[in-house]
Coordinates of C-alpha atoms in Angstrom, one line a residue:
M24 CA 11.4 -10.3 -28.8
D25 CA 12.1 -13.7 -29.6
A26 CA 12.0 -15.7 -26.4
R27 CA 14.4 -18.8 -28.3
K28 CA 16.9 -16.2 -28.8
T29 CA 17.4 -14.4 -25.9
I30 CA 18.1 -17.7 -24.4
T31 CA 20.4 -18.9 -26.6
E32 CA 22.0 -15.5 -26.8
G33 CA 22.2 -15.2 -22.8
K34 CA 20.7 -12.2 -22.8
A35 CA 17.4 -13.3 -20.4
I36 CA 17.5 -13.0 -16.4
L37 CA 16.8 -14.9 -13.8
G38 CA 15.2 -14.1 -10.6
I39 CA 15.1 -16.5 -7.6
E40 CA 12.8 -16.1 -4.3
F41 CA 12.8 -18.4 -1.4
G42 CA 9.1 -17.5 -0.1
S43 CA 7.9 -18.9 3.6
T44 CA 5.8 -22.5 0.9
R45 CA 7.8 -22.3 -2.0
I46 CA 10.6 -21.4 -4.3
K47 CA 9.7 -19.3 -7.2
A48 CA 12.7 -19.2 -10.6
V49 CA 11.2 -16.4 -12.9
L50 CA 12.9 -16.2 -16.6
I51 CA 12.6 -12.5 -17.9
D52 CA 12.8 -11.7 -21.6
E53 CA 14.9 -8.3 -22.7
E54 CA 11.5 -5.7 -22.5
N55 CA 11.9 -7.3 -18.8
K56 CA 8.7 -9.8 -19.9
P57 CA 8.2 -12.9 -17.8
I58 CA 9.1 -16.4 -20.4
A59 CA 9.8 -19.7 -18.5
Q60 CA 9.5 -20.5 -15.2
G61 CA 10.1 -23.1 -12.2
S62 CA 9.3 -23.4 -8.4
H63 CA 9.6 -26.4 -5.3
E64 CA 7.3 -26.3 -2.7
W65 CA 8.6 -27.4 1.2
E66 CA 7.5 -26.6 4.2
N67 CA 9.1 -25.3 7.3
Q68 CA 9.9 -27.7 9.9
L69 CA 9.4 -26.9 13.8
V70 CA 12.1 -28.6 15.5
D71 CA 13.3 -28.0 18.6
G72 CA 10.7 -25.3 19.3
L73 CA 11.8 -23.0 16.8
W74 CA 10.6 -22.6 12.7
T75 CA 13.8 -24.1 9.8
Y76 CA 14.6 -25.4 6.8
S77 CA 17.6 -27.0 7.4
T78 CA 20.7 -26.5 4.7
E79 CA 20.2 -29.4 3.1
A80 CA 15.9 -28.4 2.5
I81 CA 17.0 -25.0 0.8
W82 CA 19.6 -26.2 -1.3
Y83 CA 17.4 -29.6 -2.1
G84 CA 14.7 -26.9 -3.3
L85 CA 17.2 -24.1 -5.1
Q86 CA 18.3 -27.2 -7.3
D87 CA 15.0 -28.6 -8.0
C88 CA 13.0 -25.5 -8.2
Y89 CA 15.8 -24.5 -10.6
A90 CA 15.2 -28.0 -12.6
E91 CA 11.5 -27.5 -13.6
L92 CA 12.9 -23.9 -14.2
R93 CA 15.0 -25.3 -17.6
K94 CA 12.1 -28.5 -18.0
D95 CA 9.5 -25.6 -19.0
V96 CA 12.8 -23.9 -21.2
L97 CA 13.3 -27.1 -22.9
K98 CA 9.3 -28.2 -23.3
Q99 CA 8.6 -24.5 -24.5
Y100 CA 12.2 -23.5 -26.7
D101 CA 13.4 -26.5 -27.2
C102 CA 17.1 -25.0 -25.8
E103 CA 19.5 -24.8 -22.8
I104 CA 19.7 -22.4 -20.3
E105 CA 23.8 -22.6 -20.9
A106 CA 24.9 -17.7 -20.1
L107 CA 22.7 -15.7 -18.2
A108 CA 22.8 -12.4 -18.9
A109 CA 22.7 -11.9 -14.6
I110 CA 20.8 -13.7 -11.3
G111 CA 19.1 -12.4 -7.9
F112 CA 18.1 -14.0 -5.1
S113 CA 16.0 -12.9 -3.3
A114 CA 14.2 -15.2 -0.2
M115 CA 11.7 -14.0 3.2
M116 CA 13.6 -11.9 5.3
H117 CA 15.3 -11.1 8.4
G118 CA 15.9 -14.8 10.4
Y119 CA 19.3 -15.9 11.5
M120 CA 21.5 -17.7 10.0
A121 CA 24.8 -17.7 12.1
F122 CA 27.8 -20.2 10.5
N123 CA 31.8 -20.5 12.0
D124 CA 34.9 -19.8 10.4
Q125 CA 34.6 -22.5 8.1
Q126 CA 31.0 -21.5 6.4
Q127 CA 29.4 -23.8 8.3
I128 CA 26.0 -23.2 10.2
L129 CA 26.4 -23.0 13.8
V130 CA 22.4 -23.9 15.5
P131 CA 19.1 -23.9 12.2
F132 CA 18.3 -21.6 10.0
R133 CA 16.2 -19.2 12.4
T134 CA 13.0 -18.4 10.8
W135 CA 10.9 -15.1 10.4
R136 CA 8.0 -16.7 11.8
N137 CA 9.9 -17.7 15.6
T138 CA 8.9 -15.3 17.8
N139 CA 10.6 -16.4 20.6
T140 CA 13.1 -13.3 20.8
G141 CA 9.8 -10.8 23.4
K142 CA 13.2 -10.6 25.4
A143 CA 16.3 -8.8 23.1
A144 CA 13.3 -7.8 21.0
A145 CA 12.3 -5.3 24.2
K146 CA 16.3 -4.4 26.0
L147 CA 16.9 -3.0 22.6
S148 CA 13.9 -1.6 21.2
E149 CA 14.5 1.2 24.8
L150 CA 18.7 0.9 24.3
F151 CA 18.4 2.5 20.7
N152 CA 14.7 4.5 21.3
Y153 CA 13.2 2.7 17.6
N154 CA 11.2 -0.3 17.3
I155 CA 12.5 -3.7 16.4
P156 CA 10.6 -6.5 16.2
L157 CA 11.0 -9.7 17.2
R158 CA 11.7 -11.4 13.5
W159 CA 15.4 -9.3 13.9
S160 CA 18.2 -10.3 12.8
I161 CA 20.0 -8.5 15.8
S162 CA 17.0 -9.5 18.0
H163 CA 17.8 -13.6 17.3
L164 CA 21.8 -12.6 17.6
Y165 CA 20.8 -11.3 21.1
E166 CA 19.0 -13.2 21.7
A167 CA 20.7 -16.1 21.4
I168 CA 23.8 -13.9 24.0
L169 CA 21.0 -13.7 26.7
D170 CA 20.5 -17.0 27.0
N171 CA 23.9 -18.1 27.0
E172 CA 23.5 -19.6 24.3
E173 CA 27.8 -21.5 23.3
H174 CA 27.2 -20.9 19.5
V175 CA 27.2 -17.1 19.7
S176 CA 30.9 -16.9 20.0
D177 CA 31.8 -19.2 17.2
I178 CA 30.2 -16.6 15.0
K179 CA 32.3 -15.5 12.0
Y180 CA 29.4 -14.6 9.7
L181 CA 26.1 -13.2 10.3
T182 CA 23.4 -13.5 7.2
T183 CA 19.7 -13.8 5.6
L184 CA 18.7 -16.3 4.3
A185 CA 19.0 -14.3 0.7
G186 CA 22.7 -13.0 1.9
Y187 CA 23.6 -16.4 2.8
V188 CA 23.1 -18.3 -1.3
H189 CA 24.2 -15.4 -2.3
W190 CA 27.6 -15.6 0.0
Q191 CA 27.6 -19.3 -1.5
V192 CA 27.1 -19.0 -4.7
T193 CA 29.6 -15.9 -5.5
G194 CA 32.3 -15.4 -2.6
Q195 CA 31.3 -12.4 -1.9
F196 CA 29.1 -11.4 1.0
V197 CA 26.8 -8.7 0.9
L198 CA 23.0 -8.1 1.6
G199 CA 20.7 -5.6 -0.3
V200 CA 20.3 -2.4 2.1
G201 CA 16.3 -3.1 2.2
D202 CA 17.1 -6.7 3.4
A203 CA 20.5 -5.2 5.7
S204 CA 17.6 -2.9 7.3
G205 CA 15.9 -5.7 8.6
M206 CA 19.4 -7.1 9.7
I207 CA 20.2 -3.9 12.2
P208 CA 18.1 -0.6 11.2
V209 CA 19.6 1.4 8.7
D210 CA 20.6 5.0 7.9
P211 CA 18.9 6.4 5.3
A212 CA 21.9 9.0 4.3
T213 CA 24.5 6.8 4.7
K214 CA 22.1 3.6 3.0
T215 CA 24.5 0.9 5.7
Y216 CA 23.4 0.1 9.1
D217 CA 22.8 3.0 11.6
A218 CA 26.7 3.3 13.1
E219 CA 25.3 4.7 16.7
M220 CA 22.8 1.4 16.9
V221 CA 26.3 -0.7 16.1
R222 CA 28.4 1.3 19.1
K223 CA 25.6 0.8 21.9
F224 CA 24.6 -2.6 20.9
D225 CA 28.7 -3.1 20.8
Q226 CA 28.9 -1.7 24.2
L227 CA 25.6 -3.3 25.7
I228 CA 27.6 -7.2 24.7
E229 CA 31.4 -6.0 26.1
P230 CA 30.9 -7.5 29.4
K231 CA 30.9 -10.8 27.5
G232 CA 33.5 -10.6 26.1
F233 CA 33.1 -12.0 22.1
K234 CA 36.4 -11.9 19.6
W235 CA 33.9 -10.2 17.5
K236 CA 32.2 -6.7 17.3
L237 CA 28.7 -5.9 15.2
L238 CA 30.4 -5.2 12.4
D239 CA 32.7 -8.0 11.5
I240 CA 29.7 -10.7 11.6
L241 CA 27.7 -8.3 9.1
P242 CA 26.8 -8.7 5.4
R243 CA 28.8 -5.3 3.1
S244 CA 25.4 -3.5 2.6
L245 CA 24.2 -2.8 -1.6
N246 CA 22.5 -0.7 -3.5
A247 CA 20.3 -1.7 -5.6
G248 CA 22.1 -1.8 -8.9
E249 CA 26.3 -2.2 -7.3
N250 CA 28.2 -5.1 -8.3
A251 CA 27.3 -7.9 -6.1
G252 CA 29.4 -11.0 -7.9
F253 CA 29.7 -13.3 -10.3
L254 CA 28.5 -17.1 -10.1
T255 CA 30.9 -19.1 -9.7
P256 CA 32.1 -22.7 -11.2
E257 CA 31.6 -24.0 -7.7
G258 CA 27.6 -21.8 -7.6
A259 CA 26.9 -22.8 -11.0
K260 CA 27.3 -26.1 -9.9
R261 CA 25.4 -25.6 -7.2
L262 CA 22.6 -23.8 -8.9
D263 CA 22.7 -26.1 -11.9
V264 CA 23.3 -30.2 -11.5
S265 CA 23.0 -30.9 -15.0
G266 CA 26.0 -28.7 -15.2
H267 CA 24.7 -26.8 -18.3
L268 CA 25.0 -23.5 -16.5
K269 CA 28.0 -21.6 -17.5
A270 CA 29.7 -19.7 -14.7
G271 CA 31.1 -15.9 -14.5
I272 CA 27.5 -14.5 -15.0
P273 CA 26.8 -11.1 -12.6
V274 CA 24.2 -10.7 -9.6
C275 CA 22.6 -8.0 -7.9
P276 CA 22.8 -7.8 -4.8
P277 CA 20.8 -9.7 -2.2
E278 CA 17.0 -8.5 -1.4
G279 CA 14.8 -10.3 0.8
D280 CA 10.8 -10.0 -0.2
A281 CA 9.9 -7.2 1.0
G282 CA 12.1 -4.5 -2.0
T283 CA 11.7 -7.0 -4.1
G284 CA 7.1 -6.6 -3.3
M285 CA 7.7 -3.3 -4.1
V286 CA 9.9 -2.9 -6.9
A287 CA 7.4 -5.9 -8.7
T288 CA 4.3 -3.3 -7.6
N289 CA 5.9 -0.4 -8.9
A290 CA 6.2 1.0 -5.0
V291 CA 9.7 2.6 -4.6
K292 CA 9.5 5.8 -4.4
Q293 CA 8.4 8.4 -1.7
R294 CA 3.6 8.5 -1.5
T295 CA 3.9 4.6 -3.0
G296 CA 3.1 1.8 -1.6
N297 CA 1.8 -1.8 -1.2
V298 CA 0.3 -4.5 0.5
S299 CA 1.5 -8.3 -0.4
A300 CA -0.9 -10.8 0.5
G301 CA -0.3 -14.3 0.8
T302 CA 0.8 -16.8 3.9
S303 CA 2.2 -14.1 5.4
S304 CA 1.2 -10.0 4.9
F305 CA 2.6 -6.6 4.7
S306 CA 2.0 -3.4 4.1
M307 CA 5.2 -1.3 2.7
I308 CA 4.4 2.7 2.5
V309 CA 7.9 4.6 1.2
L310 CA 7.4 7.2 3.7
E311 CA 8.3 11.8 3.2
K312 CA 10.2 11.8 6.1
E313 CA 10.8 10.0 9.7
L314 CA 7.2 9.1 12.3
S315 CA 7.0 11.3 15.0
K316 CA 7.9 8.0 17.4
P317 CA 8.6 4.7 17.5
Y318 CA 5.1 2.1 17.4
E319 CA 5.5 -1.0 18.4
M320 CA 3.7 -2.5 15.3
I321 CA 5.6 -1.0 12.2
D322 CA 8.5 -1.5 11.7
M323 CA 11.0 0.6 9.4
V324 CA 13.2 -0.5 6.2
T325 CA 14.7 0.5 3.3
T326 CA 13.1 0.3 -0.6
P327 CA 16.4 -1.0 -1.7
D328 CA 17.6 1.7 -2.9
G329 CA 17.8 3.4 0.8
S330 CA 14.7 5.5 1.1
L331 CA 12.4 5.2 4.3
V332 CA 9.9 2.6 4.5
A333 CA 6.9 2.2 7.0
M334 CA 6.5 -1.5 7.8
V335 CA 3.3 -3.2 8.5
H336 CA 4.4 -7.4 9.3
C337 CA 2.0 -9.7 9.6
N338 CA 2.8 -13.6 10.6
N339 CA -0.3 -14.7 8.7
C340 CA -3.5 -13.7 6.8
T341 CA -4.2 -16.6 3.8
S342 CA -3.4 -20.4 5.6
D343 CA -6.5 -20.3 8.0
I344 CA -8.5 -19.3 4.2
N345 CA -7.0 -22.7 2.5
A346 CA -7.6 -24.7 5.4
W347 CA -11.8 -23.8 5.3
V348 CA -10.9 -24.3 1.8
G349 CA -9.4 -27.7 1.8
L350 CA -12.8 -28.5 4.2
F351 CA -15.0 -27.4 1.4
K352 CA -13.2 -30.3 -0.7
E353 CA -13.0 -32.6 1.3
Y354 CA -16.8 -32.0 1.8
Q355 CA -17.0 -31.8 -2.1
Q356 CA -15.2 -35.3 -3.3
L357 CA -17.3 -36.8 -0.4
L358 CA -20.4 -35.8 -2.7
G359 CA -18.7 -37.3 -6.0
V360 CA -18.0 -33.8 -7.1
P361 CA -14.9 -33.0 -9.3
V362 CA -13.0 -30.6 -7.8
D363 CA -11.1 -27.6 -9.4
M364 CA -9.5 -25.7 -6.6
N365 CA -8.8 -22.5 -9.2
E366 CA -12.9 -22.8 -9.1
L367 CA -13.9 -23.2 -5.3
Y368 CA -11.7 -20.6 -4.1
G369 CA -13.2 -18.3 -7.1
K370 CA -16.6 -19.2 -6.2
L371 CA -16.1 -18.7 -2.3
F372 CA -14.2 -15.8 -3.0
N373 CA -17.1 -14.2 -5.1
K374 CA -20.0 -15.6 -2.5
A375 CA -18.3 -13.5 -0.6
L376 CA -19.1 -10.2 -1.6
E377 CA -22.7 -11.2 -1.3
G378 CA -22.3 -11.3 2.9
D379 CA -22.7 -8.2 5.2
A380 CA -20.7 -5.3 4.8
D381 CA -20.0 -5.8 8.6
C382 CA -20.3 -10.2 7.8
G383 CA -23.0 -10.2 9.9
G384 CA -21.2 -10.5 13.5
L385 CA -18.9 -13.0 12.8
I386 CA -15.1 -12.5 13.4
S387 CA -12.7 -14.9 11.6
Y388 CA -8.6 -14.9 14.2
N389 CA -5.9 -16.2 11.2
Y390 CA -3.7 -16.3 14.0
V391 CA -2.2 -20.4 12.6
S392 CA 1.2 -18.3 14.1
G393 CA 2.4 -16.2 16.7
E394 CA 1.3 -12.8 15.9
P395 CA 3.8 -10.2 17.3
V396 CA 1.1 -6.4 15.7
T397 CA -1.7 -8.0 18.1
G398 CA 1.0 -9.2 21.4
L399 CA 0.7 -12.5 20.9
T400 CA 3.3 -15.2 20.6
D401 CA 1.4 -18.5 19.8
G402 CA -1.1 -18.6 17.3
R403 CA -5.2 -20.2 18.0
P404 CA -7.0 -20.3 14.7
L405 CA -10.9 -19.2 15.8
F406 CA -14.2 -18.7 14.1
M407 CA -16.4 -16.3 16.6
R408 CA -20.3 -16.4 16.5
S409 CA -23.4 -15.0 17.7
A410 CA -26.6 -17.6 18.4
N411 CA -28.5 -14.1 16.8
D412 CA -25.5 -13.0 14.7
K413 CA -25.9 -14.0 10.7
F414 CA -23.9 -17.2 9.8
N415 CA -24.5 -17.9 6.1
L416 CA -22.1 -18.6 4.1
A417 CA -21.4 -15.3 2.4
N418 CA -21.0 -14.2 5.2
F419 CA -18.3 -16.8 6.8
M420 CA -16.7 -16.1 3.6
R421 CA -16.9 -12.4 3.8
A422 CA -15.6 -12.3 7.9
H423 CA -12.2 -14.3 7.2
L424 CA -11.7 -12.2 3.7
Y425 CA -11.6 -9.6 6.5
G426 CA -10.1 -12.0 9.3
A427 CA -7.1 -12.0 6.7
I428 CA -6.1 -8.2 6.7
G429 CA -7.5 -7.8 10.6
V430 CA -4.3 -7.1 12.0
L431 CA -2.2 -5.1 9.0
K432 CA -5.7 -2.4 9.7
L433 CA -5.0 -2.3 12.6
G434 CA -1.2 -1.3 11.8
N435 CA -2.2 0.8 8.6
D436 CA -4.7 2.6 11.3
I437 CA -2.0 4.3 13.2
L438 CA -0.2 5.8 9.6
L439 CA -2.7 6.8 7.7
K440 CA -5.2 8.9 10.7
E441 CA -2.2 9.8 14.0
E442 CA 1.2 10.3 11.6
N443 CA -1.2 11.6 8.5
V444 CA 1.1 9.6 6.0
K445 CA 0.2 11.1 2.6
V446 CA -0.4 7.6 0.1
D447 CA -0.9 8.6 -3.4
R448 CA -1.6 4.8 -4.8
I449 CA -1.1 1.0 -2.5
T450 CA -0.3 -1.9 -5.1
G451 CA -2.2 -5.3 -3.6
H452 CA 0.5 -8.1 -4.8
G453 CA 0.3 -12.2 -3.8
G454 CA -2.3 -14.8 -3.3
Y455 CA -5.1 -12.7 -1.6
F456 CA -5.8 -11.1 -4.8
K457 CA -5.9 -14.3 -7.3
T458 CA -9.0 -14.4 -7.6
K459 CA -9.9 -10.6 -9.9
G460 CA -11.9 -8.1 -7.6
V461 CA -12.3 -9.7 -5.0
G462 CA -10.1 -9.2 -2.5
Q463 CA -8.9 -6.0 -4.1
R464 CA -12.2 -4.8 -2.6
M465 CA -12.4 -5.8 0.3
L466 CA -8.8 -4.8 1.3
A467 CA -9.9 -0.6 -0.2
A468 CA -12.4 -1.3 2.3
A469 CA -10.2 -1.7 5.4
L470 CA -7.3 1.1 4.3
N471 CA -10.4 3.5 3.1
S472 CA -7.7 3.7 0.1
P473 CA -7.4 2.3 -3.5
I474 CA -6.5 -0.6 -4.0
S475 CA -4.1 -1.1 -7.3
V476 CA -4.2 -4.7 -8.9
M477 CA -1.8 -5.0 -12.1
E478 CA -1.4 -7.7 -13.9
T479 CA 2.5 -8.4 -13.8
A480 CA 1.6 -8.6 -9.9
G481 CA 1.4 -12.4 -9.8
E482 CA 4.4 -12.9 -11.2
G483 CA 5.4 -12.2 -7.6
G484 CA 8.6 -11.2 -6.1
A485 CA 11.1 -13.9 -8.1
W486 CA 9.9 -11.3 -11.2
G487 CA 10.5 -8.3 -8.7
I488 CA 14.5 -10.0 -8.6
A489 CA 15.0 -10.4 -12.1
L490 CA 13.6 -7.3 -12.0
L491 CA 16.7 -5.8 -9.8
A492 CA 19.5 -7.7 -11.7
G493 CA 18.7 -6.2 -15.1
Y494 CA 18.5 -2.8 -13.0
V495 CA 22.3 -4.1 -12.5
V496 CA 23.4 -4.7 -16.6
N497 CA 20.5 -3.1 -18.3
N498 CA 20.8 0.4 -17.4
P499 CA 23.1 2.8 -19.4
D500 CA 21.2 6.2 -18.7
K501 CA 22.4 5.6 -15.0
L502 CA 18.3 6.6 -14.1
S503 CA 17.3 5.7 -10.6
L504 CA 16.0 2.7 -9.1
A505 CA 12.6 4.9 -8.9
D506 CA 12.5 6.1 -12.6
Y507 CA 14.4 3.0 -14.3
L508 CA 10.3 1.1 -12.6
E509 CA 8.4 3.7 -14.2
K510 CA 9.5 4.9 -17.4
V511 CA 11.3 1.3 -18.3
V512 CA 9.5 -1.7 -17.0
F513 CA 6.0 0.2 -16.5
A514 CA 5.9 2.3 -18.8
G515 CA 3.5 4.5 -17.3
N516 CA 1.2 1.0 -15.7
T517 CA -0.5 1.7 -13.3
G518 CA -3.2 -1.4 -13.5
V519 CA -6.7 -1.6 -12.6
S520 CA -7.7 0.3 -9.1
I521 CA -10.8 -0.7 -6.8
S522 CA -11.5 3.2 -4.5
P523 CA -13.4 1.7 -1.1
T524 CA -17.7 2.4 -1.2
P525 CA -18.8 4.3 2.1
E526 CA -20.9 1.0 3.4
D527 CA -17.7 -1.6 2.7
V528 CA -15.8 1.3 4.5
A529 CA -18.6 0.9 7.7
G530 CA -19.0 -2.0 7.2
F531 CA -15.4 -3.2 7.4
N532 CA -15.2 -0.6 11.0
K533 CA -17.7 -1.9 12.8
Y534 CA -16.1 -5.9 12.1
I535 CA -12.8 -4.4 13.5
A536 CA -14.6 -2.8 16.0
N537 CA -16.0 -6.3 17.2
Y538 CA -12.4 -7.9 17.2
K539 CA -11.1 -5.8 19.1
A540 CA -13.7 -6.4 21.8
A541 CA -13.1 -10.2 21.5
L542 CA -9.1 -10.3 21.0
P543 CA -9.3 -11.6 24.9
V544 CA -10.4 -14.6 23.4
E545 CA -8.0 -15.5 21.1
Q546 CA -5.3 -14.2 23.8
A547 CA -7.2 -16.6 25.4
A548 CA -7.5 -19.4 23.2
A549 CA -3.6 -19.2 22.4
Q550 CA -2.7 -19.9 25.9
Y551 CA -4.7 -23.2 26.4
K552 CA -2.1 -26.1 25.1
A553 CA -4.7 -28.7 23.7

């Protein structure tokens, strides 16, 4: 296809995802292939003890990201983006964005990274007989109620980051069912908020006398493929400050990064799964049936088309590795050696393959922030070794690559060993897998399962939400989402698979046994405040 013609005729589709450290825009053609992209780097801020991004940073980031996309289109194709076939917005899931009747934010956006909601999450988990994670919107809401925060009585709208951006550019207060399932649990049968849990919550807070009930303030839940509104004239100006983009473009239901990860890896069918590993990590396995009981380590969410998913979410993944690679970069600069970061990462990751399968006894805890799966509300990155361990570069790097997915293994052991969940295919995507074959081999050892990686998986969630936008407008045969991905987008491509070796599996199991045994050391370190 001629990409320039696709753009000038308004047939391209745009996906934008707000990640933890980067906002990314991907423009795809009629064959679902990326043809242009833009990005904006950003960081969360710790304000009054809570992790946040300001609304100013959200809109500046969105506009700068789109401007970079526009520059890329001008450079590659010498044309402007004036019309699009569809748009989709996605963002990091969960968190808390509360607004009054004037659509003014009442308190700074509280992100998924915050772990201050322990009392609320525990109480709600007991009330619902369902694991309610710390980062879910309902935990944040109830914690604010328990803490007697004044703003709660003024809430008119409660949404996620993806829902907020979508609402502001379309005027539609809606949410994709996958993202909605991270606000309060969704009933897979009705594909909307669980009615019994909503009733119990309303009953729980009734003595407070708020003028709202829960369903009054939550976005309407929509299934993948449903119409979620159109870009308004005001929305077009907020997205493209240059004024070229026209209003009236269909916009798909906004989704969380977990849902777009499932789409980007063709993992929305039962018995498929994916692992997203970047700043944070999570695994998603689409279930054939409900688990036998609730587990604190496992969150129950849904695919963008409402199928039940077991999610193991870890707050930390590659940030600590990035910090160590930064140290090696400084050393290289000290020697006066030019630094190519891609080459540096590649050499260090490949060096890990030379290490002992059990990392020679070395252990890495990558807890930049708290890690609810292992019960830590605060984090302290920690590298441990004893005098007799085999301390060399290969084992050092391997220990950090293992440590980045250690918590993920603990959660998945429950699913694969205790619940005997069956999975036909697990696909990896994210920065952890960027160096060919390395992270893939480590994860195969951790989960004792073949791991596939696709070339397209590097496009990530922005590509995933663009595919969901395409599903709204380019599905004349009304295929299910799973069939649309299988037949139209991926056309049978399942990527390149690596199977675990018995030696690697035994080595990772030995490493994780040491990791679990030494967790009290990490817990003590995390409690220490300098």
